[in-house]
Amino acid sequence: MPIPTWITRPRLLFGSLGILALLGCTGSSYHEGPAYGELVNAIAVADIDGNGLPDILGLVSTWYGDGAAQGYVSSRLQTSSGTYVLPTRFGVGTGPANLVAADVNGDGRPDLVVADADSQTVTVRLADPAHPGYFLPAVVLATPGRTPLDVAVGDLDGDGKVDIAVAASGANNVLIFLQGTTPGTFQAPVTLPTGGDPLALTVADLDGDGHLDIAVATAADTVSVLRQFVFSPTFAAQSAVDYPTGVHPVAIKAADLHGTGKLDLLTANWGAATNPSTQGLSVLSQTAPGVFAAPVHYATDYRATALAVGDLNGDGHLDVAVACEGLSGASGAVSVFLQDATTVGSLLAPTNYPGDWGPMGVAIADMDGDGHPDLVLADGGIVVRFNTATAPGTFGPRTYFYN
């Protein structure tokens, strides 16, 4: 299956969130130059300046004329509840597809790890210890011949240091960059086999044995579950076990929907050529340690691109938000699934909140300090829909944070 266009080349946007006409000067006259475009196509939330308030990180793809230009991460620091300063930009590679904000080098500060699809690299930007909320120059990890689409982090070899796993299209395996003896440096990648071309991945202890596992969404319409792999003293990888999903899963999360202490797997599925929304969200329940049942599918808006999991209405059960880019020319939506309180692990029919340019990323976090988690969206620009305090689990109009 082909990789969705939005992953490898952002669609052009026109208007305040997208293309600006660049005017060049020739003497006293002006002429219209090549189009320049920007698109926020992934989102993360983390307290990057250490003041106890969550900040917003938008991953921005840019292009000039017909070619991709350097992308960047746009940070919006929160200075008091619901108040944000103007953005700061931190450069990454070209055609960035997804990002993680997590402490990589063990200094207690969130760092940035970015999958750069067009430049075939992974960008690591460590937090600047001298300037909270800022990042040091990039460490670039090459993935020649591969197209990185997603990244996840965790201590995969048990040495106490965080490693980087990369879903890079181009071969049926995932790339693992083990962290070296010097914090923030990484060894040449090793590969773990999967049952299809990787599109997205998550790192979590899926079987409860105290060791991290990897689940990979693939273009074969499967999730490949990798467990019990060993990196030292001799590298050995257990063969992946594949489970079916909906059509073309492009995002994956692990979460305990049933409240049993066992992690389930959820995928957002881009969809088929016809009726693509019927399998927009797939839930694979864990039935035994590291073993998953056939998927239960839920309809979303068209072309699901990302998902997030959290208790949106305060009932103690996890809910799901799915970003959906929508069909060509449409504004897409974020499909919000509240859990059915009478049937734990089951989701009610979604409420679809309209997008603007087509949501491509979603995070869940309390952005205004009212105790209710909000939706943070990559929707052309950075958009927040605040949870309604009087009706938790419902969300207000779009609030824009330009990048």
Short mmCIF file of C-alpha atoms in Angstrom, two decimals:
data_model
loop_
_atom_site.label_atom_id
_atom_site.label_comp_id
_atom_site.label_asym_id
_atom_site.label_seq_id
_atom_site.Cartn_x
_atom_site.Cartn_y
_atom_site.Cartn_z
CA MET A 1 0.00 0.00 0.00
CA PRO A 2 1.24 3.48 -0.72
CA ILE A 3 2.11 5.78 2.15
CA PRO A 4 -0.58 8.47 2.57
CA THR A 5 0.39 11.71 0.83
CA TRP A 6 0.17 13.75 4.02
CA ILE A 7 3.01 11.75 5.57
CA THR A 8 5.60 12.32 2.87
CA ARG A 9 4.57 15.68 1.45
CA PRO A 10 2.27 18.11 3.27
CA ARG A 11 -0.64 19.32 1.23
CA LEU A 12 -0.57 23.02 0.33
CA LEU A 13 -2.60 25.29 2.53
CA PHE A 14 -3.80 28.72 1.56
CA GLY A 15 -4.72 31.44 4.00
CA SER A 16 -3.52 32.63 7.39
CA LEU A 17 -2.30 29.20 8.43
CA GLY A 18 -0.62 28.27 5.19
CA ILE A 19 1.04 29.81 2.21
CA LEU A 20 2.28 33.37 2.22
CA ALA A 21 3.02 34.90 -1.16
CA LEU A 22 6.67 35.84 -1.16
CA LEU A 23 7.33 39.05 -3.04
CA GLY A 24 10.70 39.72 -4.59
CA CYS A 25 11.89 43.19 -5.46
CA THR A 26 13.21 44.08 -8.90
CA GLY A 27 13.93 47.81 -8.93
CA SER A 28 10.70 49.53 -7.95
CA SER A 29 8.36 46.72 -9.07
CA TYR A 30 7.29 43.49 -7.43
CA HIS A 31 6.59 40.06 -8.81
CA GLU A 32 5.04 37.01 -7.29
CA GLY A 33 7.61 34.47 -6.17
CA PRO A 34 7.45 30.75 -5.40
CA ALA A 35 4.90 29.60 -2.86
CA TYR A 36 6.01 29.07 0.71
CA GLY A 37 3.90 26.86 2.96
CA GLU A 38 3.77 25.70 6.57
CA LEU A 39 1.74 22.92 8.11
CA VAL A 40 1.57 21.74 11.72
CA ASN A 41 1.26 18.01 11.26
CA ALA A 42 2.00 16.62 14.74
CA ILE A 43 1.61 17.85 18.32
CA ALA A 44 3.06 17.16 21.76
CA VAL A 45 2.54 18.57 25.24
CA ALA A 46 5.28 18.71 27.88
CA ASP A 47 6.56 21.04 30.60
CA ILE A 48 9.77 21.98 28.79
CA ASP A 49 10.69 24.98 30.95
CA GLY A 50 10.15 23.27 34.32
CA ASN A 51 7.61 25.74 35.75
CA GLY A 52 5.00 23.06 36.43
CA LEU A 53 2.72 24.09 33.55
CA PRO A 54 2.28 22.13 30.30
CA ASP A 55 3.65 23.73 27.14
CA ILE A 56 2.63 23.10 23.53
CA LEU A 57 5.00 21.75 20.87
CA GLY A 58 3.84 21.84 17.27
CA LEU A 59 5.81 20.00 14.58
CA VAL A 60 5.85 22.14 11.44
CA SER A 61 6.60 20.99 7.90
CA THR A 62 7.58 23.71 5.44
CA TRP A 63 8.11 23.82 1.70
CA TYR A 64 9.27 26.33 -0.85
CA GLY A 65 8.03 26.02 -4.40
CA ASP A 66 7.90 22.32 -5.21
CA GLY A 67 10.41 21.16 -2.60
CA ALA A 68 10.45 20.53 1.12
CA ALA A 69 12.40 22.98 3.27
CA GLN A 70 13.72 22.61 6.81
CA GLY A 71 11.00 21.92 9.34
CA TYR A 72 10.86 23.10 12.89
CA VAL A 73 9.26 22.60 16.28
CA SER A 74 7.24 25.59 17.45
CA SER A 75 7.04 25.88 21.25
CA ARG A 76 4.35 27.82 23.11
CA LEU A 77 5.46 28.21 26.73
CA GLN A 78 2.74 28.60 29.36
CA THR A 79 3.61 31.28 31.91
CA SER A 80 0.46 31.09 34.03
CA SER A 81 -2.71 29.04 33.74
CA GLY A 82 -3.95 29.53 30.19
CA THR A 83 -1.44 32.26 29.30
CA TYR A 84 1.22 31.62 26.65
CA VAL A 85 4.19 33.55 25.32
CA LEU A 86 4.94 33.99 21.63
CA PRO A 87 6.41 30.92 19.91
CA THR A 88 10.07 29.96 19.64
CA ARG A 89 11.20 27.81 16.72
CA PHE A 90 13.75 24.99 16.82
CA GLY A 91 14.96 23.58 13.52
CA VAL A 92 14.72 19.89 12.61
CA GLY A 93 15.05 17.99 9.32
CA THR A 94 12.97 18.27 6.16
CA GLY A 95 9.48 16.80 5.95
CA PRO A 96 9.16 16.02 9.68
CA ALA A 97 6.40 13.49 10.30
CA ASN A 98 6.15 12.99 14.07
CA LEU A 99 7.81 13.84 17.36
CA VAL A 100 8.28 12.77 20.97
CA ALA A 101 9.00 15.10 23.90
CA ALA A 102 10.68 13.03 26.63
CA ASP A 103 13.80 12.99 28.80
CA VAL A 104 16.33 11.16 26.65
CA ASN A 105 19.64 11.87 28.40
CA GLY A 106 18.48 11.48 32.01
CA ASP A 107 18.83 15.08 33.17
CA GLY A 108 15.17 15.41 34.14
CA ARG A 109 14.29 17.77 31.26
CA PRO A 110 12.15 16.84 28.24
CA ASP A 111 14.12 16.58 25.00
CA LEU A 112 12.86 16.48 21.41
CA VAL A 113 13.07 13.45 19.12
CA VAL A 114 11.74 13.98 15.59
CA ALA A 115 11.21 11.64 12.63
CA ASP A 116 12.29 13.56 9.51
CA ALA A 117 10.69 11.80 6.56
CA ASP A 118 12.15 13.73 3.62
CA SER A 119 15.69 14.10 4.92
CA GLN A 120 15.76 10.45 6.07
CA THR A 121 17.02 11.37 9.51
CA VAL A 122 16.01 11.45 13.15
CA THR A 123 16.68 14.76 14.89
CA VAL A 124 17.48 14.76 18.62
CA ARG A 125 17.49 18.13 20.36
CA LEU A 126 18.49 17.92 24.01
CA ALA A 127 17.16 20.45 26.50
CA ASP A 128 19.50 23.37 27.14
CA PRO A 129 20.33 23.21 30.87
CA ALA A 130 21.28 26.90 30.88
CA HIS A 131 18.05 28.11 29.25
CA PRO A 132 14.85 26.35 30.40
CA GLY A 133 12.45 25.89 27.51
CA TYR A 134 15.21 25.96 24.89
CA PHE A 135 17.15 23.19 23.15
CA LEU A 136 20.76 22.55 22.20
CA PRO A 137 21.87 22.16 18.57
CA ALA A 138 20.58 19.07 16.82
CA VAL A 139 22.11 15.62 16.99
CA VAL A 140 21.22 14.00 13.65
CA LEU A 141 20.83 10.23 13.27
CA ALA A 142 20.86 9.06 9.66
CA THR A 143 18.44 6.46 8.24
CA PRO A 144 19.71 6.26 4.64
CA GLY A 145 17.25 4.68 2.24
CA ARG A 146 14.51 4.72 4.86
CA THR A 147 11.69 7.20 5.47
CA PRO A 148 11.17 7.81 9.21
CA LEU A 149 7.47 8.25 10.00
CA ASP A 150 7.31 7.81 13.77
CA VAL A 151 9.55 7.59 16.83
CA ALA A 152 9.20 6.20 20.35
CA VAL A 153 11.63 6.09 23.26
CA GLY A 154 12.39 3.83 26.20
CA ASP A 155 15.14 1.79 27.84
CA LEU A 156 15.03 -1.15 25.44
CA ASP A 157 18.27 -2.88 26.45
CA GLY A 158 17.90 -2.50 30.22
CA ASP A 159 21.04 -0.44 30.79
CA GLY A 160 19.19 2.44 32.42
CA LYS A 161 19.52 4.74 29.40
CA VAL A 162 16.71 5.72 27.04
CA ASP A 163 16.92 4.39 23.48
CA ILE A 164 15.11 5.44 20.30
CA ALA A 165 12.89 3.19 18.17
CA VAL A 166 12.01 4.37 14.66
CA ALA A 167 9.25 3.30 12.30
CA ALA A 168 11.01 3.96 8.99
CA SER A 169 9.31 2.94 5.78
CA GLY A 170 11.40 1.08 3.22
CA ALA A 171 11.97 -2.35 4.80
CA ASN A 172 10.05 -4.75 7.03
CA ASN A 173 11.84 -3.88 10.25
CA VAL A 174 12.15 -1.15 12.85
CA LEU A 175 15.35 0.70 13.60
CA ILE A 176 16.71 0.82 17.16
CA PHE A 177 19.27 3.44 18.15
CA LEU A 178 20.74 2.37 21.48
CA GLN A 179 22.10 5.21 23.60
CA GLY A 180 25.87 5.14 24.03
CA THR A 181 27.92 5.46 27.17
CA THR A 182 27.94 9.25 26.81
CA PRO A 183 24.44 10.58 27.50
CA GLY A 184 22.77 11.90 24.36
CA THR A 185 24.92 9.91 21.92
CA PHE A 186 23.66 6.91 19.99
CA GLN A 187 25.12 3.82 18.37
CA ALA A 188 24.52 2.71 14.79
CA PRO A 189 21.02 1.25 14.50
CA VAL A 190 20.08 -2.39 14.74
CA THR A 191 16.90 -3.77 13.22
CA LEU A 192 14.00 -5.83 14.54
CA PRO A 193 11.86 -7.64 11.95
CA THR A 194 8.19 -6.79 11.47
CA GLY A 195 5.38 -8.29 9.44
CA GLY A 196 5.12 -5.33 7.07
CA ASP A 197 6.43 -1.91 6.19
CA PRO A 198 6.36 0.11 9.44
CA LEU A 199 4.18 3.23 9.67
CA ALA A 200 3.99 3.90 13.42
CA LEU A 201 5.06 2.35 16.71
CA THR A 202 4.75 2.48 20.47
CA VAL A 203 7.03 1.28 23.27
CA ALA A 204 5.46 -0.18 26.42
CA ASP A 205 5.61 -3.20 28.75
CA LEU A 206 2.87 -5.09 26.94
CA ASP A 207 3.12 -8.39 28.80
CA GLY A 208 3.81 -7.12 32.32
CA ASP A 209 7.21 -8.78 32.69
CA GLY A 210 9.02 -5.58 33.58
CA HIS A 211 10.71 -5.24 30.19
CA LEU A 212 9.66 -2.90 27.40
CA ASP A 213 8.13 -4.27 24.23
CA ILE A 214 7.40 -2.70 20.85
CA ALA A 215 4.17 -2.69 18.85
CA VAL A 216 4.44 -1.59 15.23
CA ALA A 217 1.59 -0.57 12.94
CA THR A 218 2.38 -1.73 9.40
CA ALA A 219 1.21 -1.15 5.85
CA ALA A 220 0.16 -4.83 5.78
CA ASP A 221 -2.88 -3.79 7.89
CA THR A 222 -1.35 -5.42 10.94
CA VAL A 223 0.27 -4.67 14.27
CA SER A 224 3.55 -6.49 14.77
CA VAL A 225 4.18 -7.16 18.46
CA LEU A 226 7.84 -7.62 19.40
CA ARG A 227 8.57 -9.07 22.84
CA GLN A 228 11.50 -10.62 24.68
CA PHE A 229 14.15 -9.22 22.35
CA VAL A 230 17.68 -9.20 23.78
CA PHE A 231 20.47 -6.76 22.89
CA SER A 232 23.30 -8.02 25.08
CA PRO A 233 25.54 -9.87 25.45
CA THR A 234 24.39 -11.24 22.08
CA PHE A 235 21.73 -9.50 20.03
CA ALA A 236 18.62 -11.62 19.49
CA ALA A 237 15.12 -10.63 18.41
CA GLN A 238 12.05 -12.74 18.81
CA SER A 239 9.97 -12.98 15.66
CA ALA A 240 7.08 -10.55 15.56
CA VAL A 241 3.55 -11.77 16.17
CA ASP A 242 1.13 -10.05 13.81
CA TYR A 243 -2.45 -9.06 14.57
CA PRO A 244 -4.94 -7.58 12.09
CA THR A 245 -6.08 -3.97 12.32
CA GLY A 246 -8.21 -1.70 10.20
CA VAL A 247 -7.02 -0.58 6.79
CA HIS A 248 -3.66 1.20 6.77
CA PRO A 249 -2.92 1.95 10.45
CA VAL A 250 -0.84 5.15 10.71
CA ALA A 251 -0.84 5.70 14.49
CA ILE A 252 -0.77 3.38 17.51
CA LYS A 253 -1.10 3.69 21.30
CA ALA A 254 -1.00 1.25 24.21
CA ALA A 255 -3.50 1.90 27.01
CA ASP A 256 -5.48 -0.04 29.62
CA LEU A 257 -8.99 0.64 28.37
CA HIS A 258 -10.52 -2.13 30.49
CA GLY A 259 -8.92 -1.16 33.79
CA THR A 260 -7.54 -4.65 34.27
CA GLY A 261 -3.87 -3.71 34.50
CA LYS A 262 -3.23 -5.09 31.00
CA LEU A 263 -2.43 -2.76 28.12
CA ASP A 264 -4.58 -2.87 25.02
CA LEU A 265 -3.53 -1.62 21.58
CA LEU A 266 -5.36 1.08 19.64
CA THR A 267 -4.68 2.12 16.05
CA ALA A 268 -5.88 5.05 13.95
CA ASN A 269 -6.41 3.80 10.42
CA TRP A 270 -6.08 5.99 7.33
CA GLY A 271 -8.65 3.82 5.54
CA ALA A 272 -9.44 2.22 2.23
CA ALA A 273 -10.29 3.86 -1.08
CA THR A 274 -14.01 3.48 -0.36
CA ASN A 275 -15.84 4.05 2.91
CA PRO A 276 -12.62 4.68 4.80
CA SER A 277 -14.20 5.78 8.07
CA THR A 278 -15.78 2.47 9.14
CA GLN A 279 -12.51 1.18 10.58
CA GLY A 280 -11.01 4.52 11.58
CA LEU A 281 -10.25 3.29 15.10
CA SER A 282 -9.31 -0.29 16.00
CA VAL A 283 -9.05 -1.63 19.57
CA LEU A 284 -7.13 -4.86 20.19
CA SER A 285 -7.85 -6.05 23.73
CA GLN A 286 -5.18 -7.98 25.59
CA THR A 287 -6.46 -11.44 26.49
CA ALA A 288 -3.30 -12.99 28.00
CA PRO A 289 0.13 -11.50 28.70
CA GLY A 290 1.27 -10.02 25.38
CA VAL A 291 -1.55 -11.68 23.42
CA PHE A 292 -4.30 -9.68 21.72
CA ALA A 293 -7.82 -10.41 20.50
CA ALA A 294 -9.22 -9.65 17.07
CA PRO A 295 -9.82 -5.92 16.68
CA VAL A 296 -13.06 -4.14 17.44
CA HIS A 297 -13.55 -1.35 14.92
CA TYR A 298 -15.15 2.04 15.45
CA ALA A 299 -16.19 4.49 12.77
CA THR A 300 -14.54 7.91 12.78
CA ASP A 301 -14.56 10.86 10.45
CA TYR A 302 -12.60 10.26 7.25
CA ARG A 303 -8.86 9.52 7.14
CA ALA A 304 -7.82 9.00 10.75
CA THR A 305 -4.24 10.20 11.27
CA ALA A 306 -3.50 10.19 15.02
CA LEU A 307 -5.02 9.34 18.39
CA ALA A 308 -4.69 10.12 22.08
CA VAL A 309 -6.08 8.41 25.17
CA GLY A 310 -7.18 9.98 28.46
CA ASP A 311 -10.07 10.33 30.90
CA LEU A 312 -11.94 13.17 29.22
CA ASN A 313 -15.09 13.27 31.37
CA GLY A 314 -13.68 12.42 34.79
CA ASP A 315 -15.52 9.14 35.27
CA GLY A 316 -12.34 7.12 35.92
CA HIS A 317 -12.42 5.39 32.53
CA LEU A 318 -10.14 6.12 29.59
CA ASP A 319 -11.59 7.78 26.50
CA VAL A 320 -10.15 8.22 23.01
CA ALA A 321 -9.72 11.18 20.65
CA VAL A 322 -8.92 10.51 17.00
CA ALA A 323 -7.63 13.21 14.64
CA CYS A 324 -9.09 12.82 11.15
CA GLU A 325 -7.75 14.81 8.22
CA GLY A 326 -10.91 14.35 6.16
CA LEU A 327 -11.40 13.90 2.45
CA SER A 328 -9.79 16.26 -0.04
CA GLY A 329 -11.33 19.70 0.26
CA ALA A 330 -12.99 18.94 3.60
CA SER A 331 -12.04 20.29 7.03
CA GLY A 332 -11.85 16.91 8.79
CA ALA A 333 -12.66 16.49 12.48
CA VAL A 334 -11.52 15.16 15.80
CA SER A 335 -13.68 12.16 16.74
CA VAL A 336 -14.13 11.93 20.52
CA PHE A 337 -15.10 8.54 21.94
CA LEU A 338 -16.25 8.45 25.56
CA GLN A 339 -16.15 5.06 27.25
CA ASP A 340 -19.43 3.31 27.91
CA ALA A 341 -19.66 3.30 31.72
CA THR A 342 -22.01 0.29 31.64
CA THR A 343 -19.66 -1.83 29.49
CA VAL A 344 -16.08 -1.24 30.53
CA GLY A 345 -13.70 -1.23 27.59
CA SER A 346 -16.39 -0.35 25.05
CA LEU A 347 -16.69 3.05 23.45
CA LEU A 348 -19.82 5.04 22.73
CA ALA A 349 -20.57 6.52 19.33
CA PRO A 350 -18.23 9.47 18.74
CA THR A 351 -18.88 13.16 18.74
CA ASN A 352 -17.17 14.72 15.74
CA TYR A 353 -15.81 18.22 16.32
CA PRO A 354 -15.09 19.93 12.98
CA GLY A 355 -11.52 20.67 12.03
CA ASP A 356 -10.15 23.70 10.28
CA TRP A 357 -7.60 22.54 7.71
CA GLY A 358 -7.79 18.85 8.63
CA PRO A 359 -6.48 17.60 12.03
CA MET A 360 -3.31 15.52 11.73
CA GLY A 361 -2.27 15.25 15.39
CA VAL A 362 -3.93 15.25 18.81
CA ALA A 363 -2.81 15.34 22.44
CA ILE A 364 -4.80 15.36 25.68
CA ALA A 365 -3.75 17.63 28.55
CA ASP A 366 -5.20 20.17 30.98
CA MET A 367 -4.05 23.38 29.32
CA ASP A 368 -5.87 25.93 31.46
CA GLY A 369 -5.50 24.41 34.94
CA ASP A 370 -9.20 23.82 35.57
CA GLY A 371 -8.76 20.10 36.26
CA HIS A 372 -10.37 19.03 32.98
CA PRO A 373 -8.20 17.68 30.13
CA ASP A 374 -8.39 19.55 26.85
CA LEU A 375 -7.73 18.62 23.23
CA VAL A 376 -4.56 20.01 21.63
CA LEU A 377 -4.59 19.64 17.86
CA ALA A 378 -2.30 19.91 14.86
CA ASP A 379 -4.89 21.39 12.53
CA GLY A 380 -3.05 23.51 9.99
CA GLY A 381 -1.80 25.55 12.95
CA ILE A 382 -1.87 24.78 16.66
CA VAL A 383 -5.45 24.56 17.94
CA VAL A 384 -6.86 23.90 21.43
CA ARG A 385 -10.44 22.89 22.20
CA PHE A 386 -11.03 23.43 25.91
CA ASN A 387 -13.06 20.95 27.92
CA THR A 388 -16.39 22.30 29.13
CA ALA A 389 -16.28 22.45 32.94
CA THR A 390 -20.07 22.27 33.27
CA ALA A 391 -20.29 19.27 30.91
CA PRO A 392 -16.98 17.35 31.11
CA GLY A 393 -16.22 15.38 27.98
CA THR A 394 -17.62 18.02 25.66
CA PHE A 395 -15.41 20.61 24.03
CA GLY A 396 -15.70 24.26 23.13
CA PRO A 397 -14.77 26.18 19.98
CA ARG A 398 -11.32 26.24 18.47
CA THR A 399 -8.71 28.48 20.10
CA TYR A 400 -5.78 29.25 17.81
CA PHE A 401 -2.11 29.41 18.75
CA TYR A 402 -0.28 30.37 15.59
CA ASN A 403 3.14 28.90 15.09
#
